[in-house]
Amino acid sequence: MKKKKEVNKKLQWAKFIVVLALYLLFLYWVKSWLGLIVVPFIYDAYISKKINWQWWKDAEGPVRTVMSWVDAIVFALVAVYFINQFFFQNYVIPSSSLEKSLLTGDYLFVSKVSYGPRIPQTPLTVPLTQHTLPLGGVKSYIEWPHWDYRRVKGLGNVELNDIVVFNYPAGDTIVANYETEYYRLCYDFGEQIYAQQHPDMQPLDSMSRMEQRRVFADAYELGRQYVRANWLQFGQVDTRPTDRRENYVKRCVGLPGQTLQIKDRIVYLDGQPNKEPDQVQYQYFVKFKPQVVLTDEFLKENGITCEDLGLTPPDRGILKSEGQIRLLPSQTQVVMPLTAKTYDVLSQRDDLVESIEPVNDRSEDLYPRNGNLHWTRDNYGPIWIPKKGASVDLTLDNIAIYERPIRVYEGNKLEVRPDGTILINGEPATSYTFKMDYYWMQGDNRHNSADSRYWGFVPEDHIVGKPIFIWWSSDPDRRFFSGIRWGRLFRMVDNIK
């Protein structure tokens, strides 16, 4: 009996040493020695046993049953929180912005270690939630305590053409009924109201930069007041901390310190064309034959979705049940995204298609909304991407581009006086040195992607992680078993170029 106790004691010491070593390695990795206060409790749990951690095992009746479930659930939640925060998490592709590289319905294994996990800025949150509880619509996190941004060293850095998961930068302010659309709503309604109030306003091109800034500022304020006054329509205005904003996934097409320009759809970096994704898509105006029938086999073979065709959920139901869909007269003329391969296929199908024409370029809604730079989604820039420790000269011509990073992401007070003087934290400034790296993200579905062209730079403190592989993929246009994309399961994302 005595020998058995000695063996058990040695086993407990061995467990304690292994657990302590792993815990200390973790603290060294995250550089947070405050966690040493937990060491006495680890020692007690394995060696001294002064605290009866599992007191409920001595109880009888329902108390023991209930507490056994509580113990298991709490352990599972803590484990999930820890793993999701520092190692990996699941992410599902919710939209078509990266098609046909990543598809709606792809479930991704996202590595936090690839770029280094962030120390949680809002540590008190319900595991497996981003910002809202599934029931009740209330916040799933508590904003206090709030910690400053700090990232643990990872296996590498964001590289050019990586597919990256990040927090939506413009999601710092939201309206409940529109989620991430607060700034767009303010500008859209503000510009309409301002135009109604100033019907004889001179063209922006005939104004000085200061006059243009005043017009944009006045219009935005009118829109802000309108959105907040009509809270029944838009919902209450709220804010979100960085790590609780919506998760987006895009391809990084511009790195810190590079000068990016889009010319005739092609991204150029420092004057050299960047490789386009293999499955890049652009929109075309497609006119189908009257009463054309598109079979499920044809759609699947060419990667055409119901969303591409502009079809509604009932139409998707018809496709699922009948294995084909007949386009109504109102559905035969559609703006749809096409890869080069699908464009070639449709161009040769005279039995299905009457004509295919490129869609005109667009200039509305582009970043910066308070600038007047005449950029379009296919001809954009040049724009220098901020780099940590690098400086940019500030002028009235570029202040609209860099004021959001300076003011919002890096926490400075920025003001432009009527005489054109730029003040940062109350001091005149002709240049600014950035504290963080920034990235330029775009979707592979270039004409159907809300990306950096519309809301600007992605700061390094918004980077979440790197998708490693697709662990599940289901097609929303098809029934369960026939909708499983078997060929995509466990496909490595790095191989999707």
GROMACS .gro file of C-alpha atoms in nm:
model
  497
    1MET     CA    1   0.000   0.000   0.000
    2LYS     CA    2   0.282   0.237   0.093
    3LYS     CA    3   0.463   0.154  -0.230
    4LYS     CA    4   0.146   0.226  -0.429
    5LYS     CA    5   0.117   0.568  -0.263
    6GLU     CA    6   0.477   0.647  -0.349
    7VAL     CA    7   0.420   0.550  -0.714
    8ASN     CA    8   0.106   0.765  -0.724
    9LYS     CA    9   0.293   1.058  -0.569
   10LYS     CA   10   0.571   1.030  -0.826
   11LEU     CA   11   0.309   1.018  -1.103
   12GLN     CA   12   0.145   1.335  -0.969
   13TRP     CA   13   0.482   1.511  -0.957
   14ALA     CA   14   0.552   1.402  -1.315
   15LYS     CA   15   0.214   1.539  -1.429
   16PHE     CA   16   0.276   1.862  -1.238
   17ILE     CA   17   0.621   1.911  -1.395
   18VAL     CA   18   0.488   1.848  -1.750
   19VAL     CA   19   0.189   2.079  -1.705
   20LEU     CA   20   0.402   2.349  -1.541
   21ALA     CA   21   0.664   2.331  -1.817
   22LEU     CA   22   0.400   2.364  -2.090
   23TYR     CA   23   0.233   2.651  -1.906
   24LEU     CA   24   0.562   2.838  -1.859
   25LEU     CA   25   0.647   2.789  -2.226
   26PHE     CA   26   0.308   2.937  -2.313
   27LEU     CA   27   0.369   3.238  -2.086
   28TYR     CA   28   0.711   3.288  -2.244
   29TRP     CA   29   0.552   3.273  -2.591
   30VAL     CA   30   0.283   3.532  -2.512
   31LYS     CA   31   0.522   3.735  -2.291
   32SER     CA   32   0.266   3.768  -2.015
   33TRP     CA   33   0.424   3.683  -1.680
   34LEU     CA   34   0.113   3.799  -1.498
   35GLY     CA   35   0.000   3.441  -1.554
   36LEU     CA   36   0.246   3.324  -1.288
   37ILE     CA   37  -0.025   3.388  -1.030
   38VAL     CA   38  -0.187   3.065  -1.155
   39VAL     CA   39   0.119   2.849  -1.071
   40PRO     CA   40   0.025   2.799  -0.699
   41PHE     CA   41  -0.316   2.672  -0.808
   42ILE     CA   42  -0.157   2.426  -1.051
   43TYR     CA   43   0.068   2.307  -0.767
   44ASP     CA   44  -0.230   2.261  -0.539
   45ALA     CA   45  -0.432   2.075  -0.803
   46TYR     CA   46  -0.156   1.813  -0.849
   47ILE     CA   47   0.049   1.810  -0.527
   48SER     CA   48  -0.074   1.982  -0.209
   49LYS     CA   49  -0.451   1.936  -0.274
   50LYS     CA   50  -0.553   2.190  -0.010
   51ILE     CA   51  -0.847   2.306  -0.220
   52ASN     CA   52  -1.117   2.051  -0.289
   53TRP     CA   53  -1.158   2.132  -0.659
   54GLN     CA   54  -1.413   1.857  -0.716
   55TRP     CA   55  -1.614   1.888  -0.397
   56TRP     CA   56  -1.930   1.796  -0.580
   57LYS     CA   57  -1.810   1.436  -0.623
   58ASP     CA   58  -1.870   1.387  -0.252
   59ALA     CA   59  -2.229   1.508  -0.285
   60GLU     CA   60  -2.526   1.286  -0.355
   61GLY     CA   61  -2.837   1.311  -0.566
   62PRO     CA   62  -2.904   1.578  -0.833
   63VAL     CA   63  -2.625   1.810  -0.708
   64ARG     CA   64  -2.360   1.563  -0.817
   65THR     CA   65  -2.525   1.506  -1.156
   66VAL     CA   66  -2.574   1.877  -1.227
   67MET     CA   67  -2.225   1.975  -1.117
   68SER     CA   68  -2.068   1.699  -1.325
   69TRP     CA   69  -2.234   1.851  -1.632
   70VAL     CA   70  -2.135   2.202  -1.529
   71ASP     CA   71  -1.774   2.090  -1.481
   72ALA     CA   72  -1.763   1.926  -1.826
   73ILE     CA   73  -1.925   2.226  -2.000
   74VAL     CA   74  -1.698   2.482  -1.831
   75PHE     CA   75  -1.389   2.277  -1.919
   76ALA     CA   76  -1.503   2.247  -2.283
   77LEU     CA   77  -1.577   2.621  -2.311
   78VAL     CA   78  -1.241   2.720  -2.160
   79ALA     CA   79  -1.059   2.477  -2.392
   80VAL     CA   80  -1.245   2.606  -2.699
   81TYR     CA   81  -1.180   2.969  -2.600
   82PHE     CA   82  -0.810   2.901  -2.552
   83ILE     CA   83  -0.772   2.709  -2.879
   84ASN     CA   84  -0.972   2.960  -3.084
   85GLN     CA   85  -0.789   3.256  -2.938
   86PHE     CA   86  -0.432   3.135  -2.981
   87PHE     CA   87  -0.419   2.848  -3.231
   88PHE     CA   88  -0.699   2.807  -3.484
   89GLN     CA   89  -1.066   2.865  -3.553
   90ASN     CA   90  -1.331   2.771  -3.804
   91TYR     CA   91  -1.446   3.021  -4.066
   92VAL     CA   92  -1.718   2.980  -4.327
   93ILE     CA   93  -1.719   3.172  -4.656
   94PRO     CA   94  -2.044   3.373  -4.640
   95SER     CA   95  -2.033   3.553  -4.976
   96SER     CA   96  -1.903   3.527  -5.331
   97SER     CA   97  -1.629   3.792  -5.309
   98LEU     CA   98  -1.351   3.533  -5.353
   99GLU     CA   99  -1.523   3.309  -5.606
  100LYS     CA  100  -1.419   3.104  -5.790
  101SER     CA  101  -1.110   3.063  -5.568
  102LEU     CA  102  -1.302   3.014  -5.245
  103LEU     CA  103  -1.672   2.934  -5.274
  104THR     CA  104  -1.976   3.024  -5.071
  105GLY     CA  105  -2.018   2.730  -4.835
  106ASP     CA  106  -1.647   2.654  -4.793
  107TYR     CA  107  -1.549   2.596  -4.430
  108LEU     CA  108  -1.191   2.697  -4.356
  109PHE     CA  109  -0.940   2.587  -4.093
  110VAL     CA  110  -0.784   2.923  -4.005
  111SER     CA  111  -0.443   2.924  -3.837
  112LYS     CA  112  -0.375   3.195  -3.579
  113VAL     CA  113  -0.014   3.078  -3.544
  114SER     CA  114   0.077   3.155  -3.907
  115TYR     CA  115   0.092   3.532  -3.848
  116GLY     CA  116   0.098   3.515  -3.469
  117PRO     CA  117  -0.217   3.528  -3.252
  118ARG     CA  118  -0.329   3.856  -3.100
  119ILE     CA  119  -0.354   3.892  -2.726
  120PRO     CA  120  -0.732   3.938  -2.683
  121GLN     CA  121  -0.831   4.302  -2.664
  122THR     CA  122  -1.172   4.211  -2.519
  123PRO     CA  123  -1.086   3.895  -2.321
  124LEU     CA  124  -1.428   3.846  -2.160
  125THR     CA  125  -1.633   3.693  -2.441
  126VAL     CA  126  -1.852   3.389  -2.496
  127PRO     CA  127  -1.660   3.119  -2.689
  128LEU     CA  128  -1.765   3.043  -3.049
  129THR     CA  129  -1.923   3.387  -3.094
  130GLN     CA  130  -1.782   3.691  -3.272
  131HIS     CA  131  -1.988   3.977  -3.133
  132THR     CA  132  -2.352   3.871  -3.081
  133LEU     CA  133  -2.523   3.586  -2.898
  134PRO     CA  134  -2.731   3.365  -3.131
  135LEU     CA  135  -3.035   3.411  -2.906
  136GLY     CA  136  -3.154   3.754  -2.799
  137GLY     CA  137  -2.923   3.952  -3.026
  138VAL     CA  138  -2.722   4.091  -2.734
  139LYS     CA  139  -2.346   4.142  -2.721
  140SER     CA  140  -2.145   3.828  -2.655
  141TYR     CA  141  -1.857   4.020  -2.497
  142ILE     CA  142  -1.788   4.269  -2.218
  143GLU     CA  143  -1.582   4.572  -2.320
  144TRP     CA  144  -1.402   4.596  -1.986
  145PRO     CA  145  -1.124   4.512  -1.942
  146HIS     CA  146  -0.990   4.631  -2.276
  147TRP     CA  147  -0.625   4.562  -2.355
  148ASP     CA  148  -0.404   4.738  -2.608
  149TYR     CA  149  -0.308   4.562  -2.929
  150ARG     CA  150  -0.022   4.315  -2.901
  151ARG     CA  151   0.061   4.024  -3.129
  152VAL     CA  152   0.254   3.712  -3.031
  153LYS     CA  153   0.536   3.605  -3.262
  154GLY     CA  154   0.410   3.364  -3.526
  155LEU     CA  155   0.553   3.144  -3.798
  156GLY     CA  156   0.572   3.425  -4.052
  157ASN     CA  157   0.416   3.742  -4.189
  158VAL     CA  158   0.144   3.819  -4.441
  159GLU     CA  159   0.289   3.763  -4.786
  160LEU     CA  160   0.180   3.893  -5.125
  161ASN     CA  161  -0.123   3.706  -5.266
  162ASP     CA  162  -0.195   3.529  -4.935
  163ILE     CA  163  -0.562   3.473  -4.862
  164VAL     CA  164  -0.616   3.636  -4.522
  165VAL     CA  165  -0.892   3.649  -4.259
  166PHE     CA  166  -0.918   3.989  -4.089
  167ASN     CA  167  -1.158   4.209  -3.897
  168TYR     CA  168  -1.355   4.449  -4.116
  169PRO     CA  169  -1.184   4.789  -4.066
  170ALA     CA  170  -1.494   5.002  -4.130
  171GLY     CA  171  -1.690   4.791  -3.879
  172ASP     CA  172  -1.591   5.011  -3.584
  173THR     CA  173  -1.932   5.180  -3.604
  174ILE     CA  174  -2.245   4.991  -3.703
  175VAL     CA  175  -2.620   5.032  -3.720
  176ALA     CA  176  -2.816   4.734  -3.595
  177ASN     CA  177  -3.028   4.677  -3.906
  178TYR     CA  178  -2.746   4.717  -4.157
  179GLU     CA  179  -2.447   4.584  -3.959
  180THR     CA  180  -2.138   4.712  -4.145
  181GLU     CA  181  -2.296   4.983  -4.358
  182TYR     CA  182  -2.290   5.284  -4.124
  183TYR     CA  183  -2.035   5.501  -4.308
  184ARG     CA  184  -2.175   5.420  -4.650
  185LEU     CA  185  -2.524   5.512  -4.532
  186CYS     CA  186  -2.402   5.842  -4.388
  187TYR     CA  187  -2.230   5.939  -4.712
  188ASP     CA  188  -2.508   5.814  -4.942
  189PHE     CA  189  -2.791   5.994  -4.763
  190GLY     CA  190  -2.575   6.294  -4.682
  191GLU     CA  191  -2.481   6.352  -5.045
  192GLN     CA  192  -2.846   6.326  -5.148
  193ILE     CA  193  -2.961   6.572  -4.883
  194TYR     CA  194  -2.675   6.812  -4.955
  195ALA     CA  195  -2.755   6.809  -5.328
  196GLN     CA  196  -3.120   6.889  -5.252
  197GLN     CA  197  -3.021   7.175  -5.024
  198HIS     CA  198  -2.767   7.315  -5.274
  199PRO     CA  199  -2.922   7.269  -5.621
  200ASP     CA  200  -2.694   7.537  -5.770
  201MET     CA  201  -2.371   7.397  -5.625
  202GLN     CA  202  -2.073   7.439  -5.856
  203PRO     CA  203  -1.893   7.124  -5.979
  204LEU     CA  204  -1.640   6.976  -5.737
  205ASP     CA  205  -1.363   7.002  -5.997
  206SER     CA  206  -1.394   7.379  -5.997
  207MET     CA  207  -1.343   7.395  -5.618
  208SER     CA  208  -1.022   7.408  -5.420
  209ARG     CA  209  -0.927   7.108  -5.204
  210MET     CA  210  -1.038   7.293  -4.891
  211GLU     CA  211  -1.376   7.373  -5.046
  212GLN     CA  212  -1.417   7.010  -5.149
  213ARG     CA  213  -1.333   6.894  -4.795
  214ARG     CA  214  -1.594   7.129  -4.653
  215VAL     CA  215  -1.860   6.995  -4.893
  216PHE     CA  216  -1.780   6.631  -4.805
  217ALA     CA  217  -1.771   6.710  -4.432
  218ASP     CA  218  -2.105   6.894  -4.444
  219ALA     CA  219  -2.266   6.618  -4.649
  220TYR     CA  220  -2.139   6.347  -4.415
  221GLU     CA  221  -2.272   6.534  -4.111
  222LEU     CA  222  -2.614   6.566  -4.274
  223GLY     CA  223  -2.612   6.192  -4.341
  224ARG     CA  224  -2.496   6.113  -3.988
  225GLN     CA  225  -2.780   6.317  -3.842
  226TYR     CA  226  -3.031   6.153  -4.075
  227VAL     CA  227  -2.922   5.797  -3.989
  228ARG     CA  228  -2.925   5.864  -3.615
  229ALA     CA  229  -3.260   6.045  -3.629
  230ASN     CA  230  -3.421   5.755  -3.819
  231TRP     CA  231  -3.312   5.485  -3.578
  232LEU     CA  232  -3.639   5.293  -3.623
  233GLN     CA  233  -3.544   5.236  -3.987
  234PHE     CA  234  -3.171   5.182  -3.949
  235GLY     CA  235  -3.143   5.057  -3.592
  236GLN     CA  236  -2.941   5.191  -3.303
  237VAL     CA  237  -2.587   5.311  -3.372
  238ASP     CA  238  -2.318   5.121  -3.181
  239THR     CA  239  -1.942   5.066  -3.182
  240ARG     CA  240  -1.728   4.753  -3.175
  241PRO     CA  241  -1.370   4.698  -3.058
  242THR     CA  242  -1.120   4.575  -3.316
  243ASP     CA  243  -1.128   4.203  -3.236
  244ARG     CA  244  -1.509   4.193  -3.220
  245ARG     CA  245  -1.569   4.333  -3.569
  246GLU     CA  246  -1.696   4.116  -3.853
  247ASN     CA  247  -1.449   3.867  -3.999
  248TYR     CA  248  -1.372   3.916  -4.369
  249VAL     CA  249  -1.158   3.704  -4.599
  250LYS     CA  250  -0.979   3.851  -4.903
  251ARG     CA  251  -0.654   3.816  -5.094
  252CYS     CA  252  -0.365   4.045  -4.998
  253VAL     CA  253  -0.261   4.223  -5.320
  254GLY     CA  254  -0.051   4.498  -5.163
  255LEU     CA  255   0.207   4.494  -4.883
  256PRO     CA  256   0.329   4.770  -4.648
  257GLY     CA  257   0.551   5.023  -4.826
  258GLN     CA  258   0.439   4.929  -5.178
  259THR     CA  259   0.275   5.169  -5.420
  260LEU     CA  260  -0.036   5.012  -5.569
  261GLN     CA  261  -0.216   5.112  -5.885
  262ILE     CA  262  -0.493   4.941  -6.080
  263LYS     CA  263  -0.477   4.998  -6.455
  264ASP     CA  264  -0.735   4.840  -6.682
  265ARG     CA  265  -0.823   4.590  -6.405
  266ILE     CA  266  -0.463   4.475  -6.349
  267VAL     CA  267  -0.298   4.544  -6.011
  268TYR     CA  268   0.048   4.702  -6.038
  269LEU     CA  269   0.290   4.715  -5.746
  270ASP     CA  270   0.577   4.961  -5.768
  271GLY     CA  271   0.516   4.974  -6.142
  272GLN     CA  272   0.518   4.596  -6.200
  273PRO     CA  273   0.201   4.393  -6.273
  274ASN     CA  274   0.102   4.152  -5.998
  275LYS     CA  275  -0.011   3.803  -6.095
  276GLU     CA  276  -0.385   3.780  -6.131
  277PRO     CA  277  -0.554   3.491  -5.947
  278ASP     CA  278  -0.614   3.188  -6.167
  279GLN     CA  279  -0.991   3.212  -6.107
  280VAL     CA  280  -1.025   3.590  -6.119
  281GLN     CA  281  -1.373   3.705  -6.227
  282TYR     CA  282  -1.510   4.019  -6.387
  283GLN     CA  283  -1.868   4.114  -6.464
  284TYR     CA  284  -2.025   4.089  -6.809
  285PHE     CA  285  -2.368   4.168  -6.944
  286VAL     CA  286  -2.496   3.831  -7.068
  287LYS     CA  287  -2.807   3.800  -7.282
  288PHE     CA  288  -2.941   3.443  -7.292
  289LYS     CA  289  -3.174   3.300  -7.555
  290PRO     CA  290  -3.547   3.321  -7.474
  291GLN     CA  291  -3.675   3.028  -7.265
  292VAL     CA  292  -3.326   2.881  -7.241
  293VAL     CA  293  -3.288   2.573  -7.021
  294LEU     CA  294  -2.974   2.546  -6.807
  295THR     CA  295  -2.909   2.198  -6.675
  296ASP     CA  296  -2.756   2.127  -6.336
  297GLU     CA  297  -2.472   1.943  -6.510
  298PHE     CA  298  -2.389   2.247  -6.726
  299LEU     CA  299  -2.400   2.487  -6.431
  300LYS     CA  300  -2.185   2.264  -6.210
  301GLU     CA  301  -1.933   2.193  -6.487
  302ASN     CA  302  -1.879   2.565  -6.547
  303GLY     CA  303  -1.900   2.680  -6.187
  304ILE     CA  304  -2.208   2.895  -6.246
  305THR     CA  305  -2.421   2.952  -5.936
  306CYS     CA  306  -2.776   3.073  -5.888
  307GLU     CA  307  -2.630   3.388  -5.735
  308ASP     CA  308  -2.424   3.445  -6.052
  309LEU     CA  309  -2.747   3.430  -6.253
  310GLY     CA  310  -2.929   3.662  -6.015
  311LEU     CA  311  -3.181   3.392  -5.927
  312THR     CA  312  -3.396   3.392  -5.614
  313PRO     CA  313  -3.427   3.121  -5.343
  314PRO     CA  314  -3.742   2.976  -5.508
  315ASP     CA  315  -3.544   2.937  -5.832
  316ARG     CA  316  -3.274   2.759  -5.635
  317GLY     CA  317  -3.543   2.525  -5.506
  318ILE     CA  318  -3.653   2.447  -5.864
  319LEU     CA  319  -3.295   2.363  -5.958
  320LYS     CA  320  -3.264   2.131  -5.658
  321SER     CA  321  -3.588   1.947  -5.732
  322GLU     CA  322  -3.581   1.932  -6.115
  323GLY     CA  323  -3.210   1.929  -6.193
  324GLN     CA  324  -3.249   2.216  -6.439
  325ILE     CA  325  -3.391   2.564  -6.461
  326ARG     CA  326  -3.570   2.746  -6.741
  327LEU     CA  327  -3.496   3.117  -6.745
  328LEU     CA  328  -3.802   3.339  -6.763
  329PRO     CA  329  -3.796   3.637  -7.005
  330SER     CA  330  -3.715   3.869  -6.713
  331GLN     CA  331  -3.415   3.649  -6.624
  332THR     CA  332  -3.247   3.623  -6.963
  333GLN     CA  333  -3.056   3.952  -6.940
  334VAL     CA  334  -2.821   3.947  -6.643
  335VAL     CA  335  -2.497   4.101  -6.520
  336MET     CA  336  -2.290   3.806  -6.407
  337PRO     CA  337  -1.928   3.739  -6.303
  338LEU     CA  338  -1.726   3.518  -6.535
  339THR     CA  339  -1.380   3.366  -6.525
  340ALA     CA  340  -1.186   3.365  -6.852
  341LYS     CA  341  -1.270   2.996  -6.896
  342THR     CA  342  -1.645   3.042  -6.842
  343TYR     CA  343  -1.644   3.345  -7.071
  344ASP     CA  344  -1.493   3.133  -7.350
  345VAL     CA  345  -1.749   2.855  -7.292
  346LEU     CA  346  -2.050   3.088  -7.305
  347SER     CA  347  -1.910   3.277  -7.605
  348GLN     CA  348  -1.913   2.952  -7.803
  349ARG     CA  349  -2.263   2.843  -7.699
  350ASP     CA  350  -2.478   3.008  -7.964
  351ASP     CA  351  -2.763   2.778  -7.860
  352LEU     CA  352  -2.768   2.938  -7.513
  353VAL     CA  353  -2.633   3.291  -7.543
  354GLU     CA  354  -2.715   3.578  -7.777
  355SER     CA  355  -2.441   3.818  -7.664
  356ILE     CA  356  -2.179   3.891  -7.398
  357GLU     CA  357  -2.053   4.243  -7.336
  358PRO     CA  358  -1.813   4.383  -7.072
  359VAL     CA  359  -1.975   4.591  -6.799
  360ASN     CA  360  -1.875   4.956  -6.783
  361ASP     CA  361  -1.629   5.073  -6.520
  362ARG     CA  362  -1.768   5.239  -6.204
  363SER     CA  363  -1.641   5.522  -5.985
  364GLU     CA  364  -1.899   5.557  -5.707
  365ASP     CA  365  -1.850   5.461  -5.340
  366LEU     CA  366  -1.472   5.430  -5.365
  367TYR     CA  367  -1.222   5.506  -5.089
  368PRO     CA  368  -1.170   5.777  -4.982
  369ARG     CA  369  -1.532   5.888  -4.990
  370ASN     CA  370  -1.434   6.238  -4.877
  371GLY     CA  371  -1.188   6.281  -5.167
  372ASN     CA  372  -1.238   6.375  -5.530
  373LEU     CA  373  -0.971   6.169  -5.706
  374HIS     CA  374  -1.159   6.043  -6.015
  375TRP     CA  375  -1.054   5.684  -5.947
  376THR     CA  376  -1.260   5.385  -6.057
  377ARG     CA  377  -1.271   5.022  -5.947
  378ASP     CA  378  -1.072   4.919  -6.259
  379ASN     CA  379  -0.840   5.222  -6.270
  380TYR     CA  380  -0.744   5.311  -5.916
  381GLY     CA  381  -0.451   5.492  -5.757
  382PRO     CA  382  -0.159   5.520  -5.739
  383ILE     CA  383  -0.175   5.484  -5.362
  384TRP     CA  384   0.113   5.423  -5.120
  385ILE     CA  385   0.041   5.159  -4.855
  386PRO     CA  386   0.159   5.273  -4.508
  387LYS     CA  387   0.447   5.087  -4.347
  388LYS     CA  388   0.550   5.082  -3.982
  389GLY     CA  389   0.827   5.335  -3.921
  390ALA     CA  390   0.791   5.493  -4.267
  391SER     CA  391   0.673   5.849  -4.321
  392VAL     CA  392   0.447   6.012  -4.575
  393ASP     CA  393   0.432   6.381  -4.666
  394LEU     CA  394   0.088   6.518  -4.589
  395THR     CA  395  -0.083   6.754  -4.830
  396LEU     CA  396  -0.438   6.858  -4.907
  397ASP     CA  397  -0.418   6.624  -5.208
  398ASN     CA  398  -0.356   6.308  -5.003
  399ILE     CA  399  -0.485   6.383  -4.654
  400ALA     CA  400  -0.820   6.218  -4.736
  401ILE     CA  401  -0.634   5.891  -4.805
  402TYR     CA  402  -0.437   5.882  -4.481
  403GLU     CA  403  -0.655   6.060  -4.228
  404ARG     CA  404  -0.850   5.749  -4.126
  405PRO     CA  405  -0.533   5.547  -4.046
  406ILE     CA  406  -0.387   5.845  -3.860
  407ARG     CA  407  -0.702   5.934  -3.669
  408VAL     CA  408  -0.894   5.609  -3.620
  409TYR     CA  409  -0.644   5.324  -3.637
  410GLU     CA  410  -0.353   5.500  -3.465
  411GLY     CA  411  -0.555   5.717  -3.225
  412ASN     CA  412  -0.444   6.070  -3.313
  413LYS     CA  413  -0.641   6.389  -3.323
  414LEU     CA  414  -0.627   6.526  -3.677
  415GLU     CA  415  -0.760   6.861  -3.793
  416VAL     CA  416  -0.738   7.057  -4.118
  417ARG     CA  417  -0.772   7.430  -4.063
  418PRO     CA  418  -0.948   7.659  -4.312
  419ASP     CA  419  -0.611   7.791  -4.427
  420GLY     CA  420  -0.501   7.436  -4.521
  421THR     CA  421  -0.275   7.377  -4.220
  422ILE     CA  422  -0.283   7.015  -4.103
  423LEU     CA  423  -0.271   6.964  -3.726
  424ILE     CA  424  -0.195   6.631  -3.556
  425ASN     CA  425  -0.256   6.634  -3.181
  426GLY     CA  426  -0.266   7.013  -3.195
  427GLU     CA  427   0.072   7.055  -3.367
  428PRO     CA  428   0.126   7.158  -3.733
  429ALA     CA  429   0.231   6.853  -3.936
  430THR     CA  430   0.372   6.823  -4.287
  431SER     CA  431   0.442   6.450  -4.254
  432TYR     CA  432   0.343   6.151  -4.044
  433THR     CA  433   0.532   5.836  -3.937
  434PHE     CA  434   0.310   5.530  -3.911
  435LYS     CA  435   0.305   5.306  -3.604
  436MET     CA  436   0.165   4.997  -3.779
  437ASP     CA  437   0.190   4.806  -4.105
  438TYR     CA  438  -0.107   4.818  -4.341
  439TYR     CA  439  -0.227   4.589  -4.620
  440TRP     CA  440  -0.441   4.615  -4.933
  441MET     CA  441  -0.703   4.340  -4.968
  442GLN     CA  442  -0.918   4.257  -5.270
  443GLY     CA  443  -1.154   3.978  -5.368
  444ASP     CA  444  -1.089   3.753  -5.668
  445ASN     CA  445  -1.445   3.826  -5.780
  446ARG     CA  446  -1.323   4.174  -5.868
  447HIS     CA  447  -1.654   4.335  -5.961
  448ASN     CA  448  -1.852   4.183  -5.676
  449SER     CA  449  -1.627   4.239  -5.375
  450ALA     CA  450  -1.647   4.500  -5.099
  451ASP     CA  451  -1.274   4.538  -5.044
  452SER     CA  452  -0.996   4.792  -4.992
  453ARG     CA  453  -1.106   4.989  -5.297
  454TYR     CA  454  -1.420   5.077  -5.100
  455TRP     CA  455  -1.300   5.106  -4.739
  456GLY     CA  456  -0.923   5.142  -4.756
  457PHE     CA  457  -0.630   4.990  -4.572
  458VAL     CA  458  -0.632   4.690  -4.336
  459PRO     CA  459  -0.418   4.766  -4.028
  460GLU     CA  460  -0.199   4.490  -3.886
  461ASP     CA  461  -0.401   4.483  -3.562
  462HIS     CA  462  -0.704   4.368  -3.767
  463ILE     CA  463  -0.527   4.057  -3.907
  464VAL     CA  464  -0.689   3.740  -3.766
  465GLY     CA  465  -0.515   3.450  -3.936
  466LYS     CA  466  -0.438   3.247  -4.244
  467PRO     CA  467  -0.672   2.984  -4.393
  468ILE     CA  468  -0.482   2.654  -4.420
  469PHE     CA  469  -0.729   2.413  -4.577
  470ILE     CA  470  -1.097   2.362  -4.658
  471TRP     CA  471  -1.231   2.101  -4.416
  472TRP     CA  472  -1.589   2.105  -4.547
  473SER     CA  473  -1.769   2.247  -4.849
  474SER     CA  474  -2.139   2.240  -4.927
  475ASP     CA  475  -2.311   2.391  -5.230
  476PRO     CA  476  -2.617   2.603  -5.132
  477ASP     CA  477  -2.768   2.542  -5.477
  478ARG     CA  478  -2.796   2.166  -5.432
  479ARG     CA  479  -2.936   1.907  -5.193
  480PHE     CA  480  -2.731   1.782  -4.901
  481PHE     CA  481  -2.545   1.479  -5.041
  482SER     CA  482  -2.531   1.603  -5.400
  483GLY     CA  483  -2.427   1.942  -5.264
  484ILE     CA  484  -2.113   1.815  -5.091
  485ARG     CA  485  -1.813   1.932  -5.290
  486TRP     CA  486  -1.603   1.622  -5.232
  487GLY     CA  487  -1.317   1.745  -5.448
  488ARG     CA  488  -1.267   2.051  -5.225
  489LEU     CA  489  -1.247   1.867  -4.892
  490PHE     CA  490  -0.906   1.912  -4.728
  491ARG     CA  491  -0.780   2.117  -5.021
  492MET     CA  492  -0.489   2.338  -4.916
  493VAL     CA  493  -0.569   2.709  -4.953
  494ASP     CA  494  -0.207   2.791  -5.044
  495ASN     CA  495  -0.260   2.587  -5.361
  496ILE     CA  496  -0.542   2.821  -5.466
  497LYS     CA  497  -0.345   3.079  -5.660
   0.00000   0.00000   0.00000
